[in-house]
Amino acid sequence: MSTPIPRSPQPPSPPKLHPLLAQYLLQLAVHPLRTKALTSATLSFLQEVIGSNVAGLPHSQIPKDASPLSKILARYHVDARAIKMAIYGFFVSAPLGHYLVGLLQKAFAGKVGFKYRVAQLLASNFLVAPVQTSVFLASMAIINGAKSLDDVIRTVKSGFWAVIRVTWIVSPLSMVFAQQFVPMELWVPFFNMVQFTLGTLFNIKVKKMRLAAARKEAKDRERQRAKEDRPSLNPHSWEAEPGTD
């Protein structure tokens, strides 16, 4: 009687992806820039809508005879600013990230080892991230109504270090997390969600700060107006007229 030869264990099959995710990854491989642009436009649009609703911004004024759809869109802040954010995501954010990251990957192509991974992470944080942060803040200034180049520069200067510090913290942590727990094929959706969450939180914080500043300015104007309307007392009116006791 022959002894059965034990079979070598088969490697575990990779987890089956959801059909929509598989189709997205296929489009990302075939049409990378177009897919990233559409993704960035969608997420930027949602960032603006969610940020406006969570921050509690007042609804835009619409005519009383507007259609029910227009009233619903205005109520949930689906407005021109959200459309501008989508345009920013499609034409600015996605192409910029695509080409900057592509250049970074080409610079470190074929280089393996711990020191090269650290060097790539440092290059990403100190070369790529500052450019993306500056372009992001400049675009936000324009979308929010900056009237001159000085307004744009002032916005970039005032917000640069606050944004870049958070980026320097989140970027390495999310990279380490992805290397340990996220399959390679899911890295793009994972980092998209990290950027979406971070961008939404920034959006909410900025809108709340702007709303608080507007309320404070309105109170200051009201206080100044009340002070100007208050009748002033003329000290000479209390003096007795000449020739009277």
CSV table of N, CA and C in Angstrom, one decimal, residues 130-241:
chain,number,residue,atom,x,y,z
A,130,PRO,N,4.7,71.1,-0.1
A,130,PRO,CA,4.6,72.6,-0.1
A,130,PRO,C,4.0,73.2,-1.4
A,131,VAL,N,4.4,72.6,-2.5
A,131,VAL,CA,3.8,73.1,-3.8
A,131,VAL,C,2.3,72.8,-3.8
A,132,GLN,N,1.9,71.6,-3.5
A,132,GLN,CA,0.4,71.4,-3.5
A,132,GLN,C,-0.3,72.2,-2.5
A,133,THR,N,0.3,72.5,-1.3
A,133,THR,CA,-0.4,73.3,-0.3
A,133,THR,C,-0.5,74.7,-0.8
A,134,SER,N,0.5,75.3,-1.4
A,134,SER,CA,0.5,76.7,-1.9
A,134,SER,C,-0.6,76.8,-3.0
A,135,VAL,N,-0.6,75.8,-3.9
A,135,VAL,CA,-1.6,75.9,-5.0
A,135,VAL,C,-3.0,75.8,-4.4
A,136,PHE,N,-3.2,74.9,-3.4
A,136,PHE,CA,-4.5,74.7,-2.8
A,136,PHE,C,-5.0,76.0,-2.2
A,137,LEU,N,-4.1,76.6,-1.4
A,137,LEU,CA,-4.6,77.9,-0.7
A,137,LEU,C,-4.8,79.0,-1.6
A,138,ALA,N,-4.0,79.1,-2.7
A,138,ALA,CA,-4.2,80.1,-3.7
A,138,ALA,C,-5.5,79.9,-4.4
A,139,SER,N,-5.8,78.7,-4.7
A,139,SER,CA,-7.1,78.4,-5.4
A,139,SER,C,-8.3,78.7,-4.5
A,140,MET,N,-8.2,78.3,-3.2
A,140,MET,CA,-9.2,78.6,-2.3
A,140,MET,C,-9.5,80.1,-2.2
A,141,ALA,N,-8.4,80.9,-2.2
A,141,ALA,CA,-8.5,82.3,-2.1
A,141,ALA,C,-9.3,82.9,-3.3
A,142,ILE,N,-9.0,82.4,-4.5
A,142,ILE,CA,-9.7,82.8,-5.7
A,142,ILE,C,-11.1,82.4,-5.7
A,143,ILE,N,-11.4,81.2,-5.3
A,143,ILE,CA,-12.8,80.7,-5.2
A,143,ILE,C,-13.6,81.5,-4.2
A,144,ASN,N,-13.0,81.9,-3.1
A,144,ASN,CA,-13.7,82.6,-2.1
A,144,ASN,C,-13.7,84.1,-2.3
A,145,GLY,N,-13.3,84.5,-3.5
A,145,GLY,CA,-13.5,85.9,-3.9
A,145,GLY,C,-12.4,86.9,-3.7
A,146,ALA,N,-11.1,86.4,-3.7
A,146,ALA,CA,-10.0,87.3,-3.7
A,146,ALA,C,-10.0,88.2,-4.9
A,147,LYS,N,-9.7,89.4,-4.6
A,147,LYS,CA,-9.8,90.4,-5.7
A,147,LYS,C,-8.5,90.8,-6.3
A,148,SER,N,-7.4,90.5,-5.7
A,148,SER,CA,-6.1,90.9,-6.2
A,148,SER,C,-5.1,89.9,-5.8
A,149,LEU,N,-3.9,90.0,-6.4
A,149,LEU,CA,-2.8,89.1,-6.2
A,149,LEU,C,-2.3,89.2,-4.7
A,150,ASP,N,-2.4,90.4,-4.1
A,150,ASP,CA,-2.1,90.6,-2.7
A,150,ASP,C,-3.0,89.8,-1.8
A,151,ASP,N,-4.3,89.7,-2.2
A,151,ASP,CA,-5.2,88.9,-1.4
A,151,ASP,C,-4.8,87.4,-1.4
A,152,VAL,N,-4.5,87.0,-2.6
A,152,VAL,CA,-4.1,85.6,-2.7
A,152,VAL,C,-2.8,85.3,-1.9
A,153,ILE,N,-1.8,86.1,-2.1
A,153,ILE,CA,-0.5,85.9,-1.3
A,153,ILE,C,-0.8,86.0,0.2
A,154,ARG,N,-1.6,86.9,0.6
A,154,ARG,CA,-2.0,87.0,2.0
A,154,ARG,C,-2.6,85.7,2.5
A,155,THR,N,-3.5,85.1,1.7
A,155,THR,CA,-4.2,83.9,2.1
A,155,THR,C,-3.2,82.7,2.2
A,156,VAL,N,-2.3,82.6,1.3
A,156,VAL,CA,-1.3,81.6,1.3
A,156,VAL,C,-0.3,81.7,2.5
A,157,LYS,N,0.1,82.9,2.8
A,157,LYS,CA,1.0,83.1,3.9
A,157,LYS,C,0.3,82.8,5.2
A,158,SER,N,-0.9,83.2,5.4
A,158,SER,CA,-1.6,83.0,6.6
A,158,SER,C,-2.0,81.6,6.9
A,159,GLY,N,-2.2,80.8,5.9
A,159,GLY,CA,-2.6,79.4,6.1
A,159,GLY,C,-1.6,78.4,5.8
A,160,PHE,N,-0.4,78.7,5.3
A,160,PHE,CA,0.5,77.7,4.8
A,160,PHE,C,1.0,76.8,5.9
A,161,TRP,N,1.5,77.4,7.0
A,161,TRP,CA,2.1,76.6,8.0
A,161,TRP,C,1.1,75.7,8.8
A,162,ALA,N,-0.1,76.2,8.9
A,162,ALA,CA,-1.1,75.4,9.6
A,162,ALA,C,-1.5,74.2,8.8
A,163,VAL,N,-1.6,74.3,7.5
A,163,VAL,CA,-1.9,73.2,6.6
A,163,VAL,C,-0.7,72.3,6.5
A,164,ILE,N,0.5,72.8,6.3
A,164,ILE,CA,1.6,71.9,6.0
A,164,ILE,C,2.0,71.1,7.2
A,165,ARG,N,1.8,71.7,8.4
A,165,ARG,CA,2.1,70.9,9.7
A,165,ARG,C,1.2,69.7,9.8
A,166,VAL,N,-0.1,69.9,9.5
A,166,VAL,CA,-1.0,68.7,9.6
A,166,VAL,C,-0.6,67.7,8.5
A,167,THR,N,-0.2,68.2,7.3
A,167,THR,CA,0.2,67.3,6.2
A,167,THR,C,1.4,66.5,6.6
A,168,TRP,N,2.4,67.1,7.3
A,168,TRP,CA,3.6,66.4,7.7
A,168,TRP,C,3.3,65.4,8.8
A,169,ILE,N,2.2,65.5,9.5
A,169,ILE,CA,1.9,64.5,10.5
A,169,ILE,C,1.1,63.4,9.9
A,170,VAL,N,0.1,63.8,9.1
A,170,VAL,CA,-0.9,62.8,8.5
A,170,VAL,C,-0.2,61.9,7.5
A,171,SER,N,0.6,62.5,6.6
A,171,SER,CA,1.2,61.8,5.5
A,171,SER,C,2.0,60.6,5.9
A,172,PRO,N,3.0,60.8,6.8
A,172,PRO,CA,3.8,59.6,7.2
A,172,PRO,C,2.9,58.5,8.0
A,173,LEU,N,2.0,59.0,8.8
A,173,LEU,CA,1.2,58.0,9.5
A,173,LEU,C,0.3,57.2,8.6
A,174,SER,N,-0.3,57.9,7.6
A,174,SER,CA,-1.1,57.1,6.7
A,174,SER,C,-0.3,56.2,5.8
A,175,MET,N,0.9,56.6,5.5
A,175,MET,CA,1.8,55.8,4.7
A,175,MET,C,2.2,54.5,5.5
A,176,VAL,N,2.6,54.7,6.7
A,176,VAL,CA,2.9,53.5,7.6
A,176,VAL,C,1.7,52.6,7.7
A,177,PHE,N,0.5,53.2,7.9
A,177,PHE,CA,-0.7,52.4,8.1
A,177,PHE,C,-1.0,51.6,6.8
A,178,ALA,N,-0.8,52.2,5.7
A,178,ALA,CA,-1.1,51.6,4.4
A,178,ALA,C,-0.1,50.4,4.2
A,179,GLN,N,1.2,50.6,4.5
A,179,GLN,CA,2.2,49.6,4.3
A,179,GLN,C,1.9,48.4,5.2
A,180,GLN,N,1.3,48.6,6.3
A,180,GLN,CA,1.1,47.5,7.2
A,180,GLN,C,-0.3,46.8,7.1
A,181,PHE,N,-1.3,47.5,6.7
A,181,PHE,CA,-2.7,47.0,6.8
A,181,PHE,C,-3.5,47.1,5.5
A,182,VAL,N,-3.1,47.9,4.5
A,182,VAL,CA,-3.9,48.1,3.3
A,182,VAL,C,-3.2,47.3,2.1
A,183,PRO,N,-4.0,46.5,1.4
A,183,PRO,CA,-3.4,45.8,0.2
A,183,PRO,C,-3.0,46.9,-0.8
A,184,MET,N,-2.0,46.5,-1.6
A,184,MET,CA,-1.4,47.5,-2.5
A,184,MET,C,-2.4,48.0,-3.5
A,185,GLU,N,-3.3,47.1,-4.0
A,185,GLU,CA,-4.3,47.5,-5.0
A,185,GLU,C,-5.3,48.5,-4.4
A,186,LEU,N,-5.4,48.6,-3.1
A,186,LEU,CA,-6.4,49.5,-2.5
A,186,LEU,C,-5.7,50.8,-2.0
A,187,TRP,N,-4.5,51.0,-2.4
A,187,TRP,CA,-3.8,52.2,-1.9
A,187,TRP,C,-4.4,53.5,-2.4
A,188,VAL,N,-4.7,53.5,-3.7
A,188,VAL,CA,-5.3,54.8,-4.3
A,188,VAL,C,-6.6,55.1,-3.6
A,189,PRO,N,-7.6,54.2,-3.5
A,189,PRO,CA,-8.8,54.6,-2.8
A,189,PRO,C,-8.6,55.0,-1.4
A,190,PHE,N,-7.6,54.3,-0.7
A,190,PHE,CA,-7.4,54.6,0.7
A,190,PHE,C,-6.8,56.0,0.8
A,191,PHE,N,-5.8,56.4,0.0
A,191,PHE,CA,-5.3,57.8,0.2
A,191,PHE,C,-6.3,58.8,-0.3
A,192,ASN,N,-7.1,58.4,-1.3
A,192,ASN,CA,-8.2,59.4,-1.7
A,192,ASN,C,-9.1,59.7,-0.5
A,193,MET,N,-9.5,58.7,0.3
A,193,MET,CA,-10.3,58.9,1.4
A,193,MET,C,-9.6,59.7,2.6
A,194,VAL,N,-8.3,59.4,2.7
A,194,VAL,CA,-7.5,60.2,3.7
A,194,VAL,C,-7.5,61.7,3.3
A,195,GLN,N,-7.3,62.0,2.1
A,195,GLN,CA,-7.2,63.3,1.6
A,195,GLN,C,-8.6,64.0,1.7
A,196,PHE,N,-9.6,63.2,1.4
A,196,PHE,CA,-11.0,63.7,1.4
A,196,PHE,C,-11.4,64.1,2.8
A,197,THR,N,-11.1,63.2,3.8
A,197,THR,CA,-11.4,63.4,5.2
A,197,THR,C,-10.7,64.7,5.7
A,198,LEU,N,-9.4,64.7,5.4
A,198,LEU,CA,-8.5,65.9,5.8
A,198,LEU,C,-9.0,67.2,5.2
A,199,GLY,N,-9.3,67.1,3.9
A,199,GLY,CA,-9.8,68.3,3.2
A,199,GLY,C,-11.1,68.8,3.8
A,200,THR,N,-12.0,67.9,4.1
A,200,THR,CA,-13.3,68.2,4.6
A,200,THR,C,-13.2,68.9,6.0
A,201,LEU,N,-12.3,68.3,6.8
A,201,LEU,CA,-12.1,68.9,8.2
A,201,LEU,C,-11.5,70.3,8.0
A,202,PHE,N,-10.5,70.5,7.1
A,202,PHE,CA,-10.0,71.9,6.9
A,202,PHE,C,-11.1,72.8,6.4
A,203,ASN,N,-11.9,72.3,5.5
A,203,ASN,CA,-13.0,73.1,5.0
A,203,ASN,C,-13.9,73.6,6.1
A,204,ILE,N,-14.3,72.7,6.9
A,204,ILE,CA,-15.2,73.0,8.0
A,204,ILE,C,-14.6,74.0,9.0
A,205,LYS,N,-13.3,73.8,9.3
A,205,LYS,CA,-12.6,74.7,10.2
A,205,LYS,C,-12.5,76.1,9.6
A,206,VAL,N,-12.2,76.2,8.4
A,206,VAL,CA,-12.0,77.5,7.7
A,206,VAL,C,-13.4,78.3,7.7
A,207,LYS,N,-14.4,77.5,7.3
A,207,LYS,CA,-15.8,78.1,7.2
A,207,LYS,C,-16.2,78.6,8.6
A,208,LYS,N,-16.0,77.8,9.6
A,208,LYS,CA,-16.4,78.3,11.0
A,208,LYS,C,-15.7,79.5,11.4
A,209,MET,N,-14.4,79.6,11.1
A,209,MET,CA,-13.6,80.7,11.4
A,209,MET,C,-14.1,82.0,10.7
A,210,ARG,N,-14.4,81.8,9.4
A,210,ARG,CA,-14.9,82.9,8.6
A,210,ARG,C,-16.2,83.4,9.1
A,211,LEU,N,-17.1,82.4,9.5
A,211,LEU,CA,-18.4,82.8,9.9
A,211,LEU,C,-18.3,83.5,11.3
A,212,ALA,N,-17.4,83.0,12.2
A,212,ALA,CA,-17.2,83.7,13.4
A,212,ALA,C,-16.7,85.1,13.2
A,213,ALA,N,-15.8,85.3,12.3
A,213,ALA,CA,-15.2,86.6,12.0
A,213,ALA,C,-16.3,87.5,11.4
A,214,ALA,N,-17.1,87.0,10.6
A,214,ALA,CA,-18.2,87.8,10.0
A,214,ALA,C,-19.2,88.3,11.1
A,215,ARG,N,-19.5,87.4,12.0
A,215,ARG,CA,-20.4,87.7,13.1
A,215,ARG,C,-19.8,88.8,14.0
A,216,LYS,N,-18.5,88.6,14.3
A,216,LYS,CA,-17.9,89.6,15.2
A,216,LYS,C,-17.8,91.0,14.5
A,217,GLU,N,-17.6,91.0,13.2
A,217,GLU,CA,-17.5,92.2,12.4
A,217,GLU,C,-18.9,92.9,12.4
A,218,ALA,N,-20.0,92.1,12.3
A,218,ALA,CA,-21.3,92.6,12.3
A,218,ALA,C,-21.6,93.2,13.7
A,219,LYS,N,-21.3,92.5,14.7
A,219,LYS,CA,-21.5,93.1,16.1
A,219,LYS,C,-20.7,94.4,16.3
A,220,ASP,N,-19.5,94.4,15.8
A,220,ASP,CA,-18.7,95.6,16.0
A,220,ASP,C,-19.3,96.8,15.2
A,221,ARG,N,-19.8,96.5,14.0
A,221,ARG,CA,-20.5,97.6,13.3
A,221,ARG,C,-21.7,98.1,14.0
A,222,GLU,N,-22.5,97.1,14.5
A,222,GLU,CA,-23.7,97.5,15.2
A,222,GLU,C,-23.4,98.3,16.5
A,223,ARG,N,-22.4,97.9,17.2
A,223,ARG,CA,-22.0,98.7,18.4
A,223,ARG,C,-21.5,100.1,18.0
A,224,GLN,N,-20.7,100.2,16.9
A,224,GLN,CA,-20.3,101.5,16.5
A,224,GLN,C,-21.4,102.4,16.0
A,225,ARG,N,-22.4,101.8,15.3
A,225,ARG,CA,-23.6,102.5,14.9
A,225,ARG,C,-24.4,103.0,16.1
A,226,ALA,N,-24.5,102.2,17.1
A,226,ALA,CA,-25.3,102.6,18.3
A,226,ALA,C,-24.6,103.7,19.0
A,227,LYS,N,-23.2,103.7,19.0
A,227,LYS,CA,-22.5,104.7,19.7
A,227,LYS,C,-22.6,106.0,18.9
A,228,GLU,N,-22.7,106.0,17.6
A,228,GLU,CA,-22.8,107.2,16.8
A,228,GLU,C,-24.2,107.8,16.9
A,229,ASP,N,-25.2,106.9,17.0
A,229,ASP,CA,-26.6,107.4,17.1
A,229,ASP,C,-26.9,107.9,18.5
A,230,ARG,N,-26.1,107.6,19.5
A,230,ARG,CA,-26.4,108.1,20.9
A,230,ARG,C,-26.2,109.6,20.9
A,231,PRO,N,-27.2,110.4,21.5
A,231,PRO,CA,-27.1,111.8,21.5
A,231,PRO,C,-25.9,112.2,22.4
A,232,SER,N,-25.1,113.1,21.9
A,232,SER,CA,-23.9,113.5,22.7
A,232,SER,C,-24.4,114.7,23.6
A,233,LEU,N,-23.8,114.8,24.8
A,233,LEU,CA,-24.1,115.8,25.8
A,233,LEU,C,-23.1,117.0,25.6
A,234,ASN,N,-23.7,118.2,25.4
A,234,ASN,CA,-22.8,119.4,25.3
A,234,ASN,C,-22.6,119.9,26.6
A,235,PRO,N,-21.3,120.0,27.1
A,235,PRO,CA,-21.1,120.5,28.5
A,235,PRO,C,-21.5,121.9,28.6
A,236,HIS,N,-21.5,122.7,27.5
A,236,HIS,CA,-21.8,124.1,27.7
A,236,HIS,C,-23.3,124.3,27.9
A,237,SER,N,-24.1,123.3,27.6
A,237,SER,CA,-25.6,123.4,27.8
A,237,SER,C,-26.0,123.5,29.2
A,238,TRP,N,-25.0,123.1,30.1
A,238,TRP,CA,-25.3,123.1,31.5
A,238,TRP,C,-24.9,124.5,32.1
A,239,GLU,N,-24.3,125.3,31.4
A,239,GLU,CA,-23.9,126.6,32.0
A,239,GLU,C,-25.0,127.6,32.0
A,240,ALA,N,-25.1,128.4,33.0
A,240,ALA,CA,-26.1,129.4,33.1
A,240,ALA,C,-25.9,130.5,32.0
A,241,GLU,N,-27.0,131.0,31.5
A,241,GLU,CA,-26.9,132.1,30.5
A,241,GLU,C,-26.5,133.3,31.2
